[in-house]
Coordinates of C-alpha atoms in Angstrom, one line a residue:
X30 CA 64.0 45.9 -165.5
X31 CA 61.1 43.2 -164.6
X32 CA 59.9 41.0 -167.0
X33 CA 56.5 40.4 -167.2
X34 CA 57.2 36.3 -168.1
X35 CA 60.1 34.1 -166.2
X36 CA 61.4 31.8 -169.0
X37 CA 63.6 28.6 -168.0
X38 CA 65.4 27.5 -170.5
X39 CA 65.2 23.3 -170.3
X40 CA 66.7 20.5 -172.7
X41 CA 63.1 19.1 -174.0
X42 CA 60.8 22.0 -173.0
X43 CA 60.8 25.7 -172.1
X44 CA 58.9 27.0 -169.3
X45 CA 57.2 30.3 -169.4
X46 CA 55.9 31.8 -166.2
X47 CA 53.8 34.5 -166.5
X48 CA 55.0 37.2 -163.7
X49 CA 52.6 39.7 -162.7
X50 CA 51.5 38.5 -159.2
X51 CA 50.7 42.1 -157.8
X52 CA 47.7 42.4 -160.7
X53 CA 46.7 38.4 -160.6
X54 CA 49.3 37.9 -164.2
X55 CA 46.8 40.7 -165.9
X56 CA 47.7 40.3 -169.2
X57 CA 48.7 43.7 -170.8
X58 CA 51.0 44.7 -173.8
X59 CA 54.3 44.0 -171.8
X60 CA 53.2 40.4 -171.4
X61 CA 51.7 40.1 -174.8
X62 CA 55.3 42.1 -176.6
X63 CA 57.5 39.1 -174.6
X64 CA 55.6 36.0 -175.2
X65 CA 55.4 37.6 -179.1
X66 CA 59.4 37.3 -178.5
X67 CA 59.1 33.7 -177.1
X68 CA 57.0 32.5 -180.0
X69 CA 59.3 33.9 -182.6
X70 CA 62.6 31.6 -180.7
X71 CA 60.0 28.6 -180.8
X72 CA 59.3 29.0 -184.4
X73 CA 62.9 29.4 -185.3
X74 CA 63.5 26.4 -182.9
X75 CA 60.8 24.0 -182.0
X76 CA 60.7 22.9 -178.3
X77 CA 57.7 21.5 -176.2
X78 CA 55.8 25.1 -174.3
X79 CA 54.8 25.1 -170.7
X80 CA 53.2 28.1 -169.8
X81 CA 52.0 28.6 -166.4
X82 CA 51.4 31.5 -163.8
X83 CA 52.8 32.3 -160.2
X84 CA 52.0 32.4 -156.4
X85 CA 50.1 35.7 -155.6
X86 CA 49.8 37.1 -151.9
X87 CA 46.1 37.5 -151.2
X88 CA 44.0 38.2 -148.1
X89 CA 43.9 34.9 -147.5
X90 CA 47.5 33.9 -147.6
X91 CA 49.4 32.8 -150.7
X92 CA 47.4 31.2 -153.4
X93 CA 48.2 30.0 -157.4
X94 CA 47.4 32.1 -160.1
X95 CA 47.5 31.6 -163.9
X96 CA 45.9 35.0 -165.2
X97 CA 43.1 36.8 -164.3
X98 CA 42.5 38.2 -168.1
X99 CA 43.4 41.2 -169.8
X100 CA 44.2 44.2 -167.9
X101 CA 41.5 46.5 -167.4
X102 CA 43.6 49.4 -167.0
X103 CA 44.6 49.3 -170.7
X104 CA 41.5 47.2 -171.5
X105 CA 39.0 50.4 -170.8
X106 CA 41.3 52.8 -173.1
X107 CA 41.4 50.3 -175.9
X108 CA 39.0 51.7 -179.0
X109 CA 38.0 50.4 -182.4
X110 CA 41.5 50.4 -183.7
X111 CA 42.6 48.7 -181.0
X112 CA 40.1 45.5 -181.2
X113 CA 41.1 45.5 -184.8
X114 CA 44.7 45.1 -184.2
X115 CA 43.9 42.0 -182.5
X116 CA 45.9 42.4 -179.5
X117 CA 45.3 38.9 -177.5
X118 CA 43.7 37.0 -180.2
X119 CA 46.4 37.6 -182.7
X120 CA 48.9 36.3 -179.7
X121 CA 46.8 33.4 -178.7
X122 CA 46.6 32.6 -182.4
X123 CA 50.2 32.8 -183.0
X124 CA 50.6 30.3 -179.2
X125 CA 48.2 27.5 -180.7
X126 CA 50.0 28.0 -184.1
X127 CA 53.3 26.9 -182.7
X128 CA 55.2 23.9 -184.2
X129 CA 55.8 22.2 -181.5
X130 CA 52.6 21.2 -178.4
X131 CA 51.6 23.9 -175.8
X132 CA 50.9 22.9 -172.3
X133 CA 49.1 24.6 -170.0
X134 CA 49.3 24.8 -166.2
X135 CA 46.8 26.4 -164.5
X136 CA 46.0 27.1 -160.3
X137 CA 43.9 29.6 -159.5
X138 CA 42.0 32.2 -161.7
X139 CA 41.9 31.5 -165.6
X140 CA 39.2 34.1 -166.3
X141 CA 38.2 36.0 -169.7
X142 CA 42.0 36.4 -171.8
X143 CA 43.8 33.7 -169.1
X144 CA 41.2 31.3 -170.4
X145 CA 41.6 32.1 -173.8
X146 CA 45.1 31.5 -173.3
X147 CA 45.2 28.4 -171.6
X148 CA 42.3 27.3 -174.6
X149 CA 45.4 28.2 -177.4
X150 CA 47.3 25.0 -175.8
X151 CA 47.2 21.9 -177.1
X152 CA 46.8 20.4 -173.2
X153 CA 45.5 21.9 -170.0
X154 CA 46.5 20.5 -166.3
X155 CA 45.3 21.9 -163.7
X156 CA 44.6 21.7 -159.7
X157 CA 41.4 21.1 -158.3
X158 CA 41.3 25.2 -157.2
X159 CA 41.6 26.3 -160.7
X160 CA 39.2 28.2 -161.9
X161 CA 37.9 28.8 -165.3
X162 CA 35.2 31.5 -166.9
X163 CA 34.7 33.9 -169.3
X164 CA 33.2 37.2 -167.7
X165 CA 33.6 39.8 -170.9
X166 CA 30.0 40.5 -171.1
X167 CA 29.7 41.6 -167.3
X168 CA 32.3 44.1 -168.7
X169 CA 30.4 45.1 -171.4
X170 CA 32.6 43.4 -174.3
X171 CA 32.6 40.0 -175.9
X172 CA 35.5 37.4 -175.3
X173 CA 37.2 38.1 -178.9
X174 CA 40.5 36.7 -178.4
X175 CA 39.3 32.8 -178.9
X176 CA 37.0 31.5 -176.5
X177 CA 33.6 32.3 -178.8
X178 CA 35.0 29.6 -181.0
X179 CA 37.9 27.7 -179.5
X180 CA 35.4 27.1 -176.0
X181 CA 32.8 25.7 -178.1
X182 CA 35.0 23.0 -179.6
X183 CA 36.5 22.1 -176.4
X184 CA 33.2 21.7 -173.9
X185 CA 30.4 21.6 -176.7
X186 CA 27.5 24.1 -177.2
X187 CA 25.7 24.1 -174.2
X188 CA 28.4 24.0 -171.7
X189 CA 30.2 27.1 -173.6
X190 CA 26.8 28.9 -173.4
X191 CA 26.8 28.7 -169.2
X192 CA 29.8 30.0 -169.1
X193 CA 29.8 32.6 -172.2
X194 CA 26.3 33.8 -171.5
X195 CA 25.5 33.2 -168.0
X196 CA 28.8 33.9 -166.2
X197 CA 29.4 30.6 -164.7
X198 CA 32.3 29.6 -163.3
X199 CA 34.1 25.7 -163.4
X200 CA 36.0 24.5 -160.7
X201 CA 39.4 22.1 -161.4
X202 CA 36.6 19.2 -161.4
X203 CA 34.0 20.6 -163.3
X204 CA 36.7 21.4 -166.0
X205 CA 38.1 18.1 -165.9
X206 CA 34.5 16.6 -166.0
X207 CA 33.8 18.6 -168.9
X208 CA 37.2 18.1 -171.0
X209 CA 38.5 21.7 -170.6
X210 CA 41.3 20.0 -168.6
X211 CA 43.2 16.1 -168.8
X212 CA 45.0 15.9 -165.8
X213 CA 44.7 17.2 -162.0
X214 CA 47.5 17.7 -159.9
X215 CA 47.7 19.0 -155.9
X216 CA 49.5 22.7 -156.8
X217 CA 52.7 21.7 -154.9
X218 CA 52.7 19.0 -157.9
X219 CA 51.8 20.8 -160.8
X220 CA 54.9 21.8 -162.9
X221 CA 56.0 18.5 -162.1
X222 CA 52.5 17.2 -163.6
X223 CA 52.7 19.3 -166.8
X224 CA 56.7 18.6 -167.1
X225 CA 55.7 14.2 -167.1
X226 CA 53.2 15.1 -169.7
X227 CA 55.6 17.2 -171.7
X228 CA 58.3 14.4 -171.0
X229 CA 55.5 11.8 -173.0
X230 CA 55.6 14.1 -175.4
X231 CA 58.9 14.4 -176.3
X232 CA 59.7 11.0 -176.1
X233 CA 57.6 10.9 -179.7
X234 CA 59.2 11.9 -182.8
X235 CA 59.2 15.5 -183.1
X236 CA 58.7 15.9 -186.7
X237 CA 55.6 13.1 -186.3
X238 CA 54.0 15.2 -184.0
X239 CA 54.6 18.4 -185.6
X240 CA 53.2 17.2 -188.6
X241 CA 50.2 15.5 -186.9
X242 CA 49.4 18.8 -184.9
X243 CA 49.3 20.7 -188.1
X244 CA 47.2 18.4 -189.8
X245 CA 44.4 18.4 -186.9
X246 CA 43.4 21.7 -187.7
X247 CA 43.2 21.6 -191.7
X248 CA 39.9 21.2 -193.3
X249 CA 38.4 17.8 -193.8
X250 CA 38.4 18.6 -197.2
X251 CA 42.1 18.1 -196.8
X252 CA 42.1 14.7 -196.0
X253 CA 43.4 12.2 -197.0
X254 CA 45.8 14.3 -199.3
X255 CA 47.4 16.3 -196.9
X256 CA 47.8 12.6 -194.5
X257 CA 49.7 11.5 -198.0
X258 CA 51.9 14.5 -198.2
X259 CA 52.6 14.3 -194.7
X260 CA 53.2 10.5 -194.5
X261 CA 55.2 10.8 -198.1
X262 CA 58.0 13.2 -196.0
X263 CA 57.8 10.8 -192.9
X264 CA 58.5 7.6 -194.7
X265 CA 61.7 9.4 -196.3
X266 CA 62.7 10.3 -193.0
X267 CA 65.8 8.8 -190.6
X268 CA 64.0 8.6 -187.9
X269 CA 61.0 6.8 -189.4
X270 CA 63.8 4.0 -190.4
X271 CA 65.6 4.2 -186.9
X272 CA 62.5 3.7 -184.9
X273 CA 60.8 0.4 -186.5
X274 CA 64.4 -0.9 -186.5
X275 CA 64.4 -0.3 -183.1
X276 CA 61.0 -2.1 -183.1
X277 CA 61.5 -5.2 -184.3
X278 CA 65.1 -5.5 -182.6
X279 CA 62.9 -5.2 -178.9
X280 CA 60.5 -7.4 -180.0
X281 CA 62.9 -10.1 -181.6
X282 CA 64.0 -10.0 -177.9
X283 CA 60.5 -10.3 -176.2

């Protein structure tokens, strides 16, 4: 049976492809039941997420795609029970929630749900033929599965408002212009782009960056008790000990 995701399976990082090139990597509940299953191995063992999409055959040859949103097919049955289940945004939720960062890899479409599931990582790299939008309200919904909030707090007000409102459309450039993306890479360089990031990334301490991920999105009400909390466990820790002893032993050498 197909899978609607290709996971590899790496040392510091696991790579989820999302597989559905003959409908642009539609989202429906196939994809959304398997990267449920992903999540619950990542919360049961933390590892570094890079999701990206495939290589679709199109009129004009082969191009990148991420995901083209959710799929209409299901998308027009959907009624009020269905929106209430939160199908996507409970997913997207559960991605951003993840112990461990989210990377995001993105050539070609990232439209309406693949945009609000590239906005659930913690990074986005892209290509210069990316492109990112939000085109619910041409289809007579809104974008409920994260990009009324999560858009906002990445590009600012009046930027979100283009593309919420108006229907416009960012190139790779615009985005990384605008902050929606950090890095751009050619498409043949990509993965490799997103795997050097991920490669930073786990070169940190793991339980540092869990902890410092988490604490980004408490209230600021929280702070500085929640930094003390945090800190009290980190100062406790082995690898807190082993590191600035690793320190000062380089830089008694410099």
């Amino acid at each position: 049976m197909s899978h609607a995701i290709d996971i590899v399976q790496g040392e510091e990082w696991v790579l989820a492809r999302l597989n559905r090139p003959e409908v642009r990597n539609a989202i429906d509940e196939k994809m959304v039941s398997e990267l449920h299953e992903l999540c619950a191995h990542l919360e049961r063992e933390p590892q570094i997420l890079i999701i990206t999409g495939c290589v679709a055959q199109t009129s004009r040859g082969p191009r990148g795609i991420f995901a083209s949103g959710a799929d209409i097919s299901e998308l027009r049955e959907r009624r009020r029970e269905d929106a209430l289940r939160g199908i996507n945004s409970g997913l997207f939720q559960r991605i951003a929630a993840l112990p461990a960062p989210v990377i995001a890899a993105i050539d070609g479409f990232a439209l309406g749900g693949g945009l609000e599931l590239a906005l659930a990582a913690d990074f986005r790299v892209a290509t210069p033929q990316a492109r990112f939008g939000q085109p619910e309200a041409n289809l007579g919904i809104i974008a409920g599965a994260g990009a009324l909030w999560r858009l906002k707090n990445t590009v600012g007000m009046p930027l979100a408002k283009e593309i919420l409102l108006a229907g416009r459309v960012l190139d790779g450039n615009e985005a990384l212009a605008a902050q929606l993306v950090s890095e751009l890479h050619p498409p043949v360089e990509l993965q490799a782009g997103a795997e050097a990031l991920a490669r930073r990334i786990a070169q940190l301490d793991p339980l540092a960056v869990r902890l410092s991920k988490q604490l980004l999105e408490v209230p600021e009400s929280a702070h500085p008790v929640a930094d003390n909390i945090a800190q009290a466990v980190l100062f406790e820790s082995d690898a807190k000990f082993d590191r600035m002893q690793a320190f000062l032993d380089g830089r008694g050498k410099s």
